[in-house]
């Protein structure tokens, strides 16, 4: 999965740190399960050095499972979550969901992991509203960003 | 979080207090040669104050040291993760490599070295499987079949219920017979207990009911012969076609027998201080239904059939609080034995997972 993200509307001086995660979590009647597949943390010094003008890249290899699922008791949601830590102690999290779907294996072929990483099974994402992301588009992306329950 | 910190702090302080008591009583007091009253000296010299003997004080001291150690370790772990976000804790628990400042130096995509790609010396399949929450199917893969490749294992159900009903029947019947002995001895020695004798009738009615429940469960488990299920390939893949062999042994006449492929959602959630579970059957596919089946010890009922897993089927999934489980269910309606229902768990992999090696 490849994506780009950028933080807008917040001056860099007000930022203590930023965490970017690619994760799946469950939703529904049961208690939440969460697993982080990719995690990046930018400290204040990194943000001051890099600035917020440039968008930053995000790239990771998604595992073959779990696939996105919407059932009766539970859902499995994939998302890119960005958590912004402010200097006054608050933190704001927002996530952009995407779908991970299975690709049927064609007869006689065994796709390699590199094919998966380049192909459409891995989900690309679109826009991170609050964060003004510049994401590459795909038919699996959902064009909205939502806040995260704290 | 504050509660956990207070708990570990309490464990440390308690350990320090007990260890200090042990050291003061057994190491420092004899060296100080204090002029103590006779009563105090007697108390200090008693077995209780010495910790129950020669080894007692050292055991108490050892327990105190263990308490201090575990408290310090727990406190250090909590303090280390204090202020961490949910994602950062999960990343640490899942041993996901934390990156950020290094990756941020190059704003473009790093094609050659993706940040969370698996290490070069580890198989990419293992990397994927470790994070995929797929249940392990090693027990099935280690069990070769006679007709087909794998023999599926049965979920042992009803054992705890059987133990429960056995305990209830045994205890209740014992109590009834003790009360019967009281009534009979009272009658023998001329001290009749009519109220207890009347109550005993109701008690024995409950005892007979408990005994019948127990015997019915014994018949249900032991009376129906073993069921064998074998499959030509495992784990299953969405869109795949599979052969299934089923064999039912025993001596019985079944009104009907049915084989189903079932997918079930399972969720665990806290309600107050209780942990509750909820299950929902998300998918059912009837593979076979046959009426008027006769099973003899010399001639078990056997069938071989093929079935398809739907192409859009969700794979098996097991996390801490949620699960998606697939199973093959063989159920029969029999007389005079009670009806039976036996589950054989199977695993459905997502399309990109490689199948394991053959057991042969």
CSV table of C-alpha atoms in Angstrom, one decimal:
chain,number,residue,atom,x,y,z
A,1,UNK,CA,0.0,0.0,0.0
A,2,UNK,CA,1.3,3.4,-0.9
A,3,UNK,CA,0.0,6.7,0.3
A,4,UNK,CA,0.9,10.3,1.0
A,5,UNK,CA,-0.2,12.4,3.9
A,6,UNK,CA,0.1,16.0,5.0
A,7,UNK,CA,-1.0,18.0,8.0
A,8,UNK,CA,-2.7,21.4,7.4
A,9,UNK,CA,-4.3,24.1,9.4
A,10,UNK,CA,-2.1,23.5,12.4
A,11,UNK,CA,1.2,25.4,12.8
A,12,UNK,CA,4.2,23.2,13.3
A,13,UNK,CA,5.1,25.0,16.5
A,14,UNK,CA,1.9,23.6,18.1
A,15,UNK,CA,2.8,20.0,17.3
A,16,UNK,CA,4.5,17.7,19.8
A,17,UNK,CA,4.5,14.6,17.6
A,18,UNK,CA,2.7,12.7,14.9
A,19,UNK,CA,2.0,9.0,14.6
A,20,UNK,CA,0.9,7.4,11.4
A,21,UNK,CA,-0.4,3.8,11.6
A,22,UNK,CA,-1.8,1.3,9.1
A,23,UNK,CA,-4.0,-1.0,11.1
A,24,UNK,CA,-7.1,-3.1,11.2
A,25,UNK,CA,-9.6,-3.1,14.0
A,26,UNK,CA,-12.9,-4.8,14.7
A,27,UNK,CA,-16.2,-3.0,15.3
A,28,UNK,CA,-19.5,-4.4,16.4
A,29,UNK,CA,-21.0,-6.2,19.5
A,30,UNK,CA,-17.7,-7.7,20.8
A,31,UNK,CA,-14.9,-5.7,22.4
A,32,UNK,CA,-12.5,-4.1,20.0
A,33,UNK,CA,-9.5,-6.0,18.6
A,34,UNK,CA,-6.8,-3.9,17.0
A,35,UNK,CA,-3.5,-4.7,15.3
A,36,UNK,CA,-1.0,-2.3,13.8
A,37,UNK,CA,0.7,-3.4,10.7
A,38,UNK,CA,2.8,-0.4,10.1
A,39,UNK,CA,3.8,2.4,12.5
A,40,UNK,CA,5.7,5.6,12.1
A,41,UNK,CA,6.3,8.2,14.7
A,42,UNK,CA,7.6,11.7,14.1
A,43,UNK,CA,9.0,13.6,17.0
A,44,UNK,CA,8.8,17.4,17.4
A,45,UNK,CA,12.4,17.8,16.2
A,46,UNK,CA,11.6,15.8,13.0
A,47,UNK,CA,8.5,17.9,12.3
A,48,UNK,CA,10.4,21.2,12.8
A,49,UNK,CA,13.2,19.9,10.5
A,50,UNK,CA,10.9,18.6,7.8
A,51,UNK,CA,8.1,21.2,8.0
A,52,UNK,CA,4.5,20.6,7.1
A,53,UNK,CA,4.6,22.0,3.6
A,54,UNK,CA,5.7,18.8,1.9
A,55,UNK,CA,3.5,15.8,1.9
A,56,UNK,CA,5.1,12.7,3.3
A,57,UNK,CA,5.1,9.2,1.9
A,58,UNK,CA,3.8,6.0,3.5
A,59,UNK,CA,4.4,2.6,2.1
A,60,UNK,CA,4.0,-0.8,3.6
A,61,UNK,CA,3.2,-4.4,2.6
A,62,UNK,CA,-0.2,-5.5,3.8
A,63,UNK,CA,-0.6,-9.1,5.1
A,64,UNK,CA,-2.9,-11.5,3.1
A,65,UNK,CA,-5.4,-11.4,5.9
A,66,UNK,CA,-7.6,-10.3,7.6
A,67,UNK,CA,-9.7,-9.1,4.7
A,68,UNK,CA,-12.3,-6.3,5.2
A,69,UNK,CA,-15.6,-7.8,6.5
A,70,UNK,CA,-19.0,-6.6,7.3
A,71,UNK,CA,-21.0,-9.2,9.2
A,72,UNK,CA,-23.9,-9.3,11.6
A,73,UNK,CA,-22.0,-9.2,14.9
A,74,UNK,CA,-18.7,-7.8,13.8
A,75,UNK,CA,-16.9,-5.8,11.1
A,76,UNK,CA,-13.2,-5.8,10.3
A,77,UNK,CA,-12.1,-2.4,9.2
A,78,UNK,CA,-8.8,-1.4,7.7
A,79,UNK,CA,-7.6,2.2,8.1
A,80,UNK,CA,-4.7,4.6,8.0
A,81,UNK,CA,-4.8,6.4,11.3
A,82,UNK,CA,-3.0,9.6,12.0
A,83,UNK,CA,-2.7,10.8,15.6
A,84,UNK,CA,-1.5,14.4,16.2
A,85,UNK,CA,-0.1,15.3,19.6
A,86,UNK,CA,-0.3,18.9,20.5
A,87,UNK,CA,1.9,20.9,22.8
A,88,UNK,CA,-0.9,21.6,25.2
A,89,UNK,CA,-1.2,17.9,25.9
A,90,UNK,CA,-4.2,17.1,23.7
A,91,UNK,CA,-4.1,14.6,20.9
A,92,UNK,CA,-6.4,14.3,17.9
A,93,UNK,CA,-6.8,11.2,15.9
A,94,UNK,CA,-8.4,10.7,12.5
A,95,UNK,CA,-8.6,7.7,10.3
A,96,UNK,CA,-9.2,7.0,6.7
A,97,UNK,CA,-10.8,3.6,6.1
A,98,UNK,CA,-10.0,1.5,3.1
A,99,UNK,CA,-11.0,-2.0,2.0
A,100,UNK,CA,-8.8,-5.0,1.7
A,101,UNK,CA,-10.3,-7.6,-0.6
A,102,UNK,CA,-9.1,-11.0,-1.7
A,103,UNK,CA,-8.1,-11.7,-5.3
A,104,UNK,CA,-9.1,-15.2,-6.5
A,105,UNK,CA,-6.1,-17.2,-7.5
A,106,UNK,CA,-6.2,-18.0,-11.3
A,107,UNK,CA,-5.7,-21.7,-12.2
A,108,UNK,CA,-2.1,-22.6,-12.5
A,109,UNK,CA,-0.7,-19.4,-11.1
A,110,UNK,CA,0.7,-18.6,-7.7
A,111,UNK,CA,1.0,-14.9,-7.1
A,112,UNK,CA,4.1,-13.7,-5.3
A,113,UNK,CA,4.1,-11.3,-2.5
A,114,UNK,CA,5.7,-8.6,-4.6
A,115,UNK,CA,2.8,-8.9,-7.0
A,116,UNK,CA,0.5,-8.4,-4.2
A,117,UNK,CA,2.3,-5.3,-3.0
A,118,UNK,CA,2.1,-3.9,-6.5
A,119,UNK,CA,-1.3,-5.1,-7.4
A,120,UNK,CA,-4.8,-4.0,-6.5
A,121,UNK,CA,-5.3,-6.5,-3.6
A,122,UNK,CA,-3.3,-4.1,-1.5
A,123,UNK,CA,-5.4,-1.1,-1.0
A,124,UNK,CA,-4.4,2.4,-2.0
A,125,UNK,CA,-6.1,5.3,-0.3
A,126,UNK,CA,-7.5,8.5,-1.4
A,127,UNK,CA,-7.8,11.6,0.8
A,128,UNK,CA,-7.3,12.4,4.5
A,129,UNK,CA,-9.7,15.3,4.9
A,130,UNK,CA,-8.4,17.0,8.0
A,131,UNK,CA,-4.8,16.1,7.1
A,132,UNK,CA,-5.2,17.2,3.5
A,133,UNK,CA,-3.7,14.0,2.2
A,134,UNK,CA,-2.6,13.6,-1.4
A,135,UNK,CA,-3.4,10.0,-1.8
A,136,UNK,CA,-3.3,8.0,-4.9
A,137,UNK,CA,-6.8,6.8,-5.9
A,138,UNK,CA,-8.2,3.4,-6.3
A,139,UNK,CA,-11.6,1.7,-6.7
A,140,UNK,CA,-11.3,0.3,-3.1
A,141,UNK,CA,-10.9,3.6,-1.4
A,142,UNK,CA,-13.7,5.3,0.5
A,143,UNK,CA,-13.7,9.1,0.0
A,144,UNK,CA,-14.1,10.2,3.6
A,145,UNK,CA,-12.1,10.6,6.8
A,146,UNK,CA,-13.6,10.2,10.2
A,147,UNK,CA,-12.6,10.9,13.8
A,148,UNK,CA,-11.5,8.2,16.1
A,149,UNK,CA,-13.1,7.3,19.4
A,150,UNK,CA,-10.7,8.2,22.2
B,1,UNK,CA,-3.8,2.9,34.4
B,2,UNK,CA,-3.7,4.7,37.8
B,3,UNK,CA,-5.3,1.6,39.4
B,4,UNK,CA,-2.6,-0.6,37.9
B,5,UNK,CA,0.2,1.7,39.1
B,6,UNK,CA,-1.3,1.7,42.6
B,7,UNK,CA,-1.6,-2.1,42.6
B,8,UNK,CA,2.1,-2.6,41.7
B,9,UNK,CA,3.2,0.1,44.2
B,10,UNK,CA,1.2,-1.7,46.9
B,11,UNK,CA,2.8,-5.1,46.0
B,12,UNK,CA,6.3,-3.5,46.3
B,13,UNK,CA,5.6,-1.8,49.6
B,14,UNK,CA,4.0,-5.0,51.1
B,15,UNK,CA,7.1,-7.0,50.0
B,16,UNK,CA,9.4,-4.4,51.5
B,17,UNK,CA,7.4,-4.5,54.8
B,18,UNK,CA,7.4,-8.3,55.0
B,19,UNK,CA,11.1,-8.6,54.1
B,20,UNK,CA,12.0,-5.9,56.7
B,21,UNK,CA,10.0,-7.8,59.3
B,22,UNK,CA,11.9,-11.0,58.5
B,23,UNK,CA,15.3,-9.3,58.6
B,24,UNK,CA,14.6,-7.4,61.8
B,25,UNK,CA,13.2,-10.5,63.6
B,26,UNK,CA,15.8,-13.0,62.6
B,27,UNK,CA,19.0,-11.0,61.9
B,28,UNK,CA,19.0,-7.8,63.8
B,29,UNK,CA,17.1,-8.6,67.0
B,30,UNK,CA,19.5,-11.4,68.2
B,31,UNK,CA,22.5,-9.0,67.7
B,32,UNK,CA,21.0,-6.1,69.6
B,33,UNK,CA,20.7,-7.9,72.9
B,34,UNK,CA,17.8,-5.9,74.1
B,35,UNK,CA,16.4,-6.3,77.6
B,36,UNK,CA,12.9,-7.4,76.8
B,37,UNK,CA,10.2,-8.4,79.2
B,38,UNK,CA,9.6,-12.1,79.6
B,39,UNK,CA,6.3,-12.1,77.7
B,40,UNK,CA,7.9,-10.3,74.7
B,41,UNK,CA,10.8,-12.7,74.7
B,42,UNK,CA,8.4,-15.7,74.8
B,43,UNK,CA,6.5,-14.3,71.8
B,44,UNK,CA,9.6,-13.7,69.8
B,45,UNK,CA,10.9,-17.2,70.6
B,46,UNK,CA,7.6,-18.9,69.7
B,47,UNK,CA,7.3,-21.0,66.5
B,48,UNK,CA,4.7,-18.6,65.0
B,49,UNK,CA,7.1,-15.6,65.2
B,50,UNK,CA,9.9,-17.7,63.8
B,51,UNK,CA,7.9,-18.4,60.8
B,52,UNK,CA,6.9,-22.0,61.6
B,53,UNK,CA,10.4,-23.5,61.8
B,54,UNK,CA,13.8,-23.2,60.3
B,55,UNK,CA,12.7,-22.9,56.6
B,56,UNK,CA,9.6,-20.8,57.2
B,57,UNK,CA,11.4,-17.5,57.6
B,58,UNK,CA,13.3,-18.0,54.4
B,59,UNK,CA,10.2,-19.0,52.5
B,60,UNK,CA,8.5,-15.8,53.7
B,61,UNK,CA,11.6,-13.8,52.8
B,62,UNK,CA,11.7,-15.4,49.4
B,63,UNK,CA,8.0,-14.6,48.8
B,64,UNK,CA,8.6,-11.0,49.8
B,65,UNK,CA,11.6,-10.7,47.4
B,66,UNK,CA,9.4,-12.2,44.5
B,67,UNK,CA,6.7,-9.7,45.3
B,68,UNK,CA,9.1,-6.8,45.2
B,69,UNK,CA,10.6,-8.1,41.9
B,70,UNK,CA,7.3,-8.6,40.2
B,71,UNK,CA,6.0,-5.3,41.5
B,72,UNK,CA,9.1,-3.5,40.2
B,73,UNK,CA,8.8,-5.2,36.8
B,74,UNK,CA,5.1,-4.4,36.5
B,75,UNK,CA,5.6,-0.8,37.6
B,76,UNK,CA,8.5,-0.3,35.2
B,77,UNK,CA,6.5,-1.8,32.2
B,78,UNK,CA,3.5,0.5,33.0
B,79,UNK,CA,5.7,3.5,33.4
B,80,UNK,CA,7.5,2.7,30.2
B,81,UNK,CA,4.2,2.8,28.3
B,82,UNK,CA,2.7,5.7,30.1
B,83,UNK,CA,1.3,8.2,27.6
B,84,UNK,CA,1.6,5.9,24.7
B,85,UNK,CA,-1.2,5.8,22.2
B,86,UNK,CA,-3.2,2.7,21.5
B,87,UNK,CA,-1.5,2.2,18.2
B,88,UNK,CA,2.0,2.6,19.6
B,89,UNK,CA,1.2,0.0,22.3
B,90,UNK,CA,-0.2,-2.4,19.7
B,91,UNK,CA,2.8,-1.9,17.4
B,92,UNK,CA,5.2,-2.7,20.3
B,93,UNK,CA,3.1,-5.7,21.3
B,94,UNK,CA,3.1,-7.0,17.7
B,95,UNK,CA,6.8,-6.2,17.3
B,96,UNK,CA,6.1,-3.9,14.4
B,97,UNK,CA,9.2,-1.9,13.5
B,98,UNK,CA,8.7,1.7,14.5
B,99,UNK,CA,10.0,4.1,11.9
B,100,UNK,CA,9.4,7.8,11.2
B,101,UNK,CA,12.3,10.2,11.3
B,102,UNK,CA,14.4,8.0,9.0
B,103,UNK,CA,11.6,7.5,6.5
B,104,UNK,CA,10.7,11.1,6.6
B,105,UNK,CA,14.1,12.3,5.3
B,106,UNK,CA,13.2,11.0,1.8
B,107,UNK,CA,9.7,12.4,1.0
B,108,UNK,CA,9.4,10.2,-2.1
B,109,UNK,CA,8.6,6.5,-2.1
B,110,UNK,CA,11.4,4.2,-1.3
B,111,UNK,CA,10.8,1.4,-3.8
B,112,UNK,CA,13.8,-0.7,-2.8
B,113,UNK,CA,13.3,-0.7,1.0
B,114,UNK,CA,9.7,-0.4,2.0
B,115,UNK,CA,9.4,0.6,5.7
B,116,UNK,CA,7.5,-2.5,7.0
B,117,UNK,CA,8.5,-5.1,4.4
B,118,UNK,CA,9.5,-8.4,5.9
B,119,UNK,CA,13.2,-8.9,6.5
B,120,UNK,CA,15.1,-10.6,3.7
B,121,UNK,CA,16.0,-13.7,5.8
B,122,UNK,CA,12.5,-14.5,6.9
B,123,UNK,CA,9.8,-16.0,4.7
B,124,UNK,CA,7.2,-13.5,3.7
B,125,UNK,CA,4.5,-16.1,4.2
B,126,UNK,CA,5.4,-16.3,7.9
B,127,UNK,CA,5.4,-12.6,8.2
B,128,UNK,CA,1.9,-12.4,6.8
B,129,UNK,CA,0.5,-15.3,8.8
B,130,UNK,CA,1.8,-13.9,12.1
B,131,UNK,CA,-0.3,-10.7,11.6
B,132,UNK,CA,-3.3,-12.3,9.9
B,133,UNK,CA,-5.2,-13.7,12.9
B,134,UNK,CA,-5.7,-17.0,11.1
B,135,UNK,CA,-6.2,-20.0,13.4
B,136,UNK,CA,-3.6,-22.7,13.3
B,137,UNK,CA,-4.6,-26.0,11.6
B,138,UNK,CA,-1.6,-28.0,12.6
B,139,UNK,CA,-3.7,-30.7,14.4
B,140,UNK,CA,-5.6,-31.4,11.1
B,141,UNK,CA,-2.5,-31.4,9.0
B,142,UNK,CA,-0.9,-34.0,11.4
B,143,UNK,CA,-3.8,-36.3,11.1
B,144,UNK,CA,-3.8,-38.2,7.7
B,145,UNK,CA,-7.0,-39.9,6.6
B,146,UNK,CA,-7.6,-43.4,5.2
B,147,UNK,CA,-9.7,-42.5,2.2
B,148,UNK,CA,-8.8,-38.9,1.7
B,149,UNK,CA,-5.8,-36.8,2.6
B,150,UNK,CA,-6.8,-35.4,6.1
B,151,UNK,CA,-9.0,-36.7,8.9
B,152,UNK,CA,-10.9,-33.9,10.6
B,153,UNK,CA,-10.9,-33.7,14.4
B,154,UNK,CA,-14.1,-33.5,16.4
B,155,UNK,CA,-14.9,-30.8,18.9
B,156,UNK,CA,-15.5,-32.5,22.2
B,157,UNK,CA,-18.8,-31.1,23.3
B,158,UNK,CA,-21.0,-31.9,26.3
B,159,UNK,CA,-18.2,-33.3,28.6
B,160,UNK,CA,-18.5,-30.6,31.1
B,161,UNK,CA,-22.3,-30.8,31.0
B,162,UNK,CA,-22.0,-34.5,31.6
B,163,UNK,CA,-19.7,-33.9,34.6
B,164,UNK,CA,-22.1,-31.3,36.0
B,165,UNK,CA,-25.1,-33.5,35.7
B,166,UNK,CA,-23.2,-36.5,37.2
B,167,UNK,CA,-22.2,-34.3,40.2
B,168,UNK,CA,-25.7,-33.1,40.6
B,169,UNK,CA,-27.2,-36.6,40.5
B,170,UNK,CA,-24.6,-38.0,42.8
B,171,UNK,CA,-24.7,-35.2,45.5
B,172,UNK,CA,-28.6,-34.9,45.4
B,173,UNK,CA,-29.1,-38.7,45.7
B,174,UNK,CA,-26.5,-38.9,48.5
B,175,UNK,CA,-28.3,-36.2,50.4
B,176,UNK,CA,-31.7,-38.0,49.9
B,177,UNK,CA,-30.3,-41.3,51.2
B,178,UNK,CA,-28.8,-39.6,54.2
B,179,UNK,CA,-32.2,-38.0,55.0
B,180,UNK,CA,-33.9,-41.4,54.4
B,181,UNK,CA,-31.5,-42.9,57.0
B,182,UNK,CA,-32.5,-40.2,59.4
B,183,UNK,CA,-36.2,-40.8,58.9
B,184,UNK,CA,-35.8,-44.6,59.1
B,185,UNK,CA,-33.6,-44.4,62.3
B,186,UNK,CA,-36.2,-42.0,63.8
B,187,UNK,CA,-39.0,-44.5,63.1
B,188,UNK,CA,-36.9,-47.4,64.5
B,189,UNK,CA,-36.2,-45.6,67.8
B,190,UNK,CA,-39.8,-44.2,68.1
B,191,UNK,CA,-39.0,-40.6,67.1
B,192,UNK,CA,-41.1,-40.2,64.0
B,193,UNK,CA,-40.3,-37.2,61.7
B,194,UNK,CA,-43.5,-36.9,59.4
B,195,UNK,CA,-42.6,-33.5,57.9
B,196,UNK,CA,-39.2,-34.7,56.9
B,197,UNK,CA,-40.7,-37.9,55.5
B,198,UNK,CA,-43.2,-35.9,53.3
B,199,UNK,CA,-40.4,-33.6,52.1
B,200,UNK,CA,-38.4,-36.7,51.3
B,201,UNK,CA,-40.9,-37.6,48.6
B,202,UNK,CA,-40.2,-34.3,46.7
B,203,UNK,CA,-36.5,-34.7,47.3
B,204,UNK,CA,-36.6,-38.2,45.7
B,205,UNK,CA,-38.6,-36.9,42.8
B,206,UNK,CA,-35.8,-34.3,42.1
B,207,UNK,CA,-33.2,-37.1,42.6
B,208,UNK,CA,-34.9,-39.3,40.0
B,209,UNK,CA,-35.1,-36.4,37.5
B,210,UNK,CA,-31.3,-35.6,38.0
B,211,UNK,CA,-30.5,-39.3,37.5
B,212,UNK,CA,-32.6,-39.4,34.3
B,213,UNK,CA,-30.8,-36.3,32.9
B,214,UNK,CA,-27.5,-37.9,33.6
B,215,UNK,CA,-28.4,-41.2,32.0
B,216,UNK,CA,-29.8,-39.4,28.9
B,217,UNK,CA,-26.5,-37.5,28.5
B,218,UNK,CA,-24.5,-40.7,28.9
B,219,UNK,CA,-26.6,-42.3,26.2
B,220,UNK,CA,-26.2,-39.3,23.9
B,221,UNK,CA,-22.4,-39.4,24.1
B,222,UNK,CA,-21.7,-43.1,24.4
B,223,UNK,CA,-24.7,-44.6,22.6
B,224,UNK,CA,-24.1,-43.0,19.2
B,225,UNK,CA,-21.0,-44.5,17.5
B,226,UNK,CA,-18.1,-42.5,16.3
B,227,UNK,CA,-18.3,-40.2,13.3
B,228,UNK,CA,-15.4,-39.9,10.9
B,229,UNK,CA,-14.9,-37.1,8.4
B,230,UNK,CA,-12.1,-36.9,5.9
B,231,UNK,CA,-11.3,-34.2,3.4
B,232,UNK,CA,-9.0,-34.2,0.4
B,233,UNK,CA,-7.4,-30.8,1.0
B,234,UNK,CA,-7.0,-28.3,3.9
B,235,UNK,CA,-7.1,-25.4,4.6
B,236,UNK,CA,-10.1,-24.6,2.3
B,237,UNK,CA,-9.9,-21.7,-0.1
B,238,UNK,CA,-12.8,-19.6,-1.3
B,239,UNK,CA,-14.1,-20.9,-4.6
B,240,UNK,CA,-12.4,-24.2,-4.2
B,241,UNK,CA,-14.0,-27.6,-4.7
B,242,UNK,CA,-13.4,-30.4,-2.2
B,243,UNK,CA,-14.1,-34.1,-1.6
B,244,UNK,CA,-15.6,-35.2,1.7
B,245,UNK,CA,-15.8,-38.7,3.1
B,246,UNK,CA,-18.2,-39.4,6.0
B,247,UNK,CA,-18.6,-42.5,8.0
B,248,UNK,CA,-21.0,-43.1,10.8
B,249,UNK,CA,-20.5,-46.2,13.0
B,250,UNK,CA,-22.6,-47.8,15.7
B,251,UNK,CA,-25.9,-49.7,15.8
B,252,UNK,CA,-28.9,-47.4,15.2
B,253,UNK,CA,-31.7,-46.4,12.8
B,254,UNK,CA,-31.5,-42.8,11.8
B,255,UNK,CA,-34.7,-41.0,10.7
B,256,UNK,CA,-32.5,-38.5,8.9
B,257,UNK,CA,-28.8,-37.5,8.7
B,258,UNK,CA,-27.6,-34.1,7.5
B,259,UNK,CA,-24.2,-32.6,6.7
B,260,UNK,CA,-23.7,-28.8,6.7
B,261,UNK,CA,-20.9,-26.3,6.1
B,262,UNK,CA,-21.4,-23.5,8.6
B,263,UNK,CA,-19.7,-20.2,9.1
B,264,UNK,CA,-20.2,-18.6,12.5
B,265,UNK,CA,-19.4,-15.2,13.9
B,266,UNK,CA,-18.4,-15.1,17.6
B,267,UNK,CA,-18.0,-12.0,19.8
B,268,UNK,CA,-17.0,-11.7,23.4
B,269,UNK,CA,-17.9,-8.6,25.3
B,270,UNK,CA,-17.9,-7.3,28.8
B,271,UNK,CA,-21.2,-6.5,30.5
B,272,UNK,CA,-20.5,-5.2,33.9
B,273,UNK,CA,-18.0,-7.6,35.5
B,274,UNK,CA,-19.1,-10.5,33.3
B,275,UNK,CA,-17.7,-11.6,30.0
B,276,UNK,CA,-20.5,-12.7,27.6
B,277,UNK,CA,-20.3,-14.4,24.3
B,278,UNK,CA,-22.7,-14.0,21.3
B,279,UNK,CA,-22.8,-16.2,18.2
B,280,UNK,CA,-24.4,-15.8,14.9
B,281,UNK,CA,-24.6,-18.2,12.0
B,282,UNK,CA,-23.5,-16.1,9.0
B,283,UNK,CA,-23.6,-18.8,6.4
B,284,UNK,CA,-25.1,-22.3,6.1
B,285,UNK,CA,-24.7,-24.7,3.1
B,286,UNK,CA,-26.4,-28.1,3.2
B,287,UNK,CA,-24.1,-30.6,1.7
B,288,UNK,CA,-26.2,-33.8,2.2
B,289,UNK,CA,-29.6,-34.8,3.6
B,290,UNK,CA,-30.6,-38.5,3.7
B,291,UNK,CA,-33.6,-40.1,5.3
B,292,UNK,CA,-34.1,-43.6,6.7
B,293,UNK,CA,-30.4,-44.4,7.3
B,294,UNK,CA,-29.6,-47.8,8.9
B,295,UNK,CA,-26.2,-48.2,10.7
B,296,UNK,CA,-24.9,-51.6,11.7
B,297,UNK,CA,-21.7,-52.5,13.5
B,298,UNK,CA,-20.6,-54.6,10.5
B,299,UNK,CA,-21.7,-52.1,8.0
B,300,UNK,CA,-21.2,-48.4,8.9
B,301,UNK,CA,-23.0,-45.7,6.9
B,302,UNK,CA,-20.5,-44.2,4.4
B,303,UNK,CA,-20.8,-41.5,1.9
B,304,UNK,CA,-18.4,-39.6,-0.4
B,305,UNK,CA,-19.5,-36.2,-1.7
B,306,UNK,CA,-18.0,-33.0,-3.2
B,307,UNK,CA,-18.8,-29.5,-2.3
B,308,UNK,CA,-17.8,-26.0,-3.2
B,309,UNK,CA,-16.8,-23.2,-0.9
B,310,UNK,CA,-18.4,-19.9,-2.2
B,311,UNK,CA,-16.0,-17.6,-4.0
B,312,UNK,CA,-16.9,-14.7,-1.8
B,313,UNK,CA,-16.6,-16.6,1.5
B,314,UNK,CA,-14.9,-14.8,4.4
B,315,UNK,CA,-11.8,-16.6,5.7
B,316,UNK,CA,-11.4,-17.9,9.2
B,317,UNK,CA,-10.4,-15.3,11.7
B,318,UNK,CA,-9.5,-15.5,15.4
B,319,UNK,CA,-8.7,-12.4,17.5
B,320,UNK,CA,-8.9,-11.9,21.3
B,321,UNK,CA,-12.6,-10.8,21.3
B,322,UNK,CA,-13.9,-11.7,17.9
B,323,UNK,CA,-13.8,-14.8,15.7
B,324,UNK,CA,-15.1,-16.2,12.4
B,325,UNK,CA,-15.2,-20.0,12.5
B,326,UNK,CA,-16.0,-22.5,9.8
B,327,UNK,CA,-17.1,-26.0,10.6
B,328,UNK,CA,-18.6,-29.1,9.1
B,329,UNK,CA,-21.6,-30.3,11.1
B,330,UNK,CA,-23.0,-33.8,11.0
B,331,UNK,CA,-26.4,-34.1,12.7
B,332,UNK,CA,-28.7,-37.1,12.9
B,333,UNK,CA,-32.2,-37.7,14.2
B,334,UNK,CA,-32.2,-41.2,15.7
B,335,UNK,CA,-34.4,-43.6,17.7
B,336,UNK,CA,-34.2,-44.9,20.4
B,337,UNK,CA,-31.0,-42.9,20.9
B,338,UNK,CA,-31.2,-39.1,21.3
B,339,UNK,CA,-30.5,-36.9,18.3
B,340,UNK,CA,-26.8,-36.0,17.9
B,341,UNK,CA,-24.9,-33.2,16.3
B,342,UNK,CA,-21.1,-33.3,15.8
B,343,UNK,CA,-18.9,-30.4,14.7
B,344,UNK,CA,-15.6,-30.7,12.8
B,345,UNK,CA,-13.8,-27.3,12.6
B,346,UNK,CA,-12.1,-26.4,9.3
B,347,UNK,CA,-10.1,-23.4,8.3
B,348,UNK,CA,-10.7,-21.2,5.3
B,349,UNK,CA,-7.7,-19.2,4.2
B,350,UNK,CA,-7.8,-16.1,2.1
B,351,UNK,CA,-7.0,-16.6,-1.5
B,352,UNK,CA,-3.4,-15.6,-1.3
B,353,UNK,CA,-2.3,-17.9,1.5
B,354,UNK,CA,-0.1,-20.8,0.4
B,355,UNK,CA,-1.4,-24.3,1.4
B,356,UNK,CA,0.7,-26.4,3.8
B,357,UNK,CA,2.7,-29.5,3.0
B,358,UNK,CA,1.0,-32.9,2.8
B,359,UNK,CA,1.2,-35.1,6.0
B,360,UNK,CA,2.3,-38.1,3.9
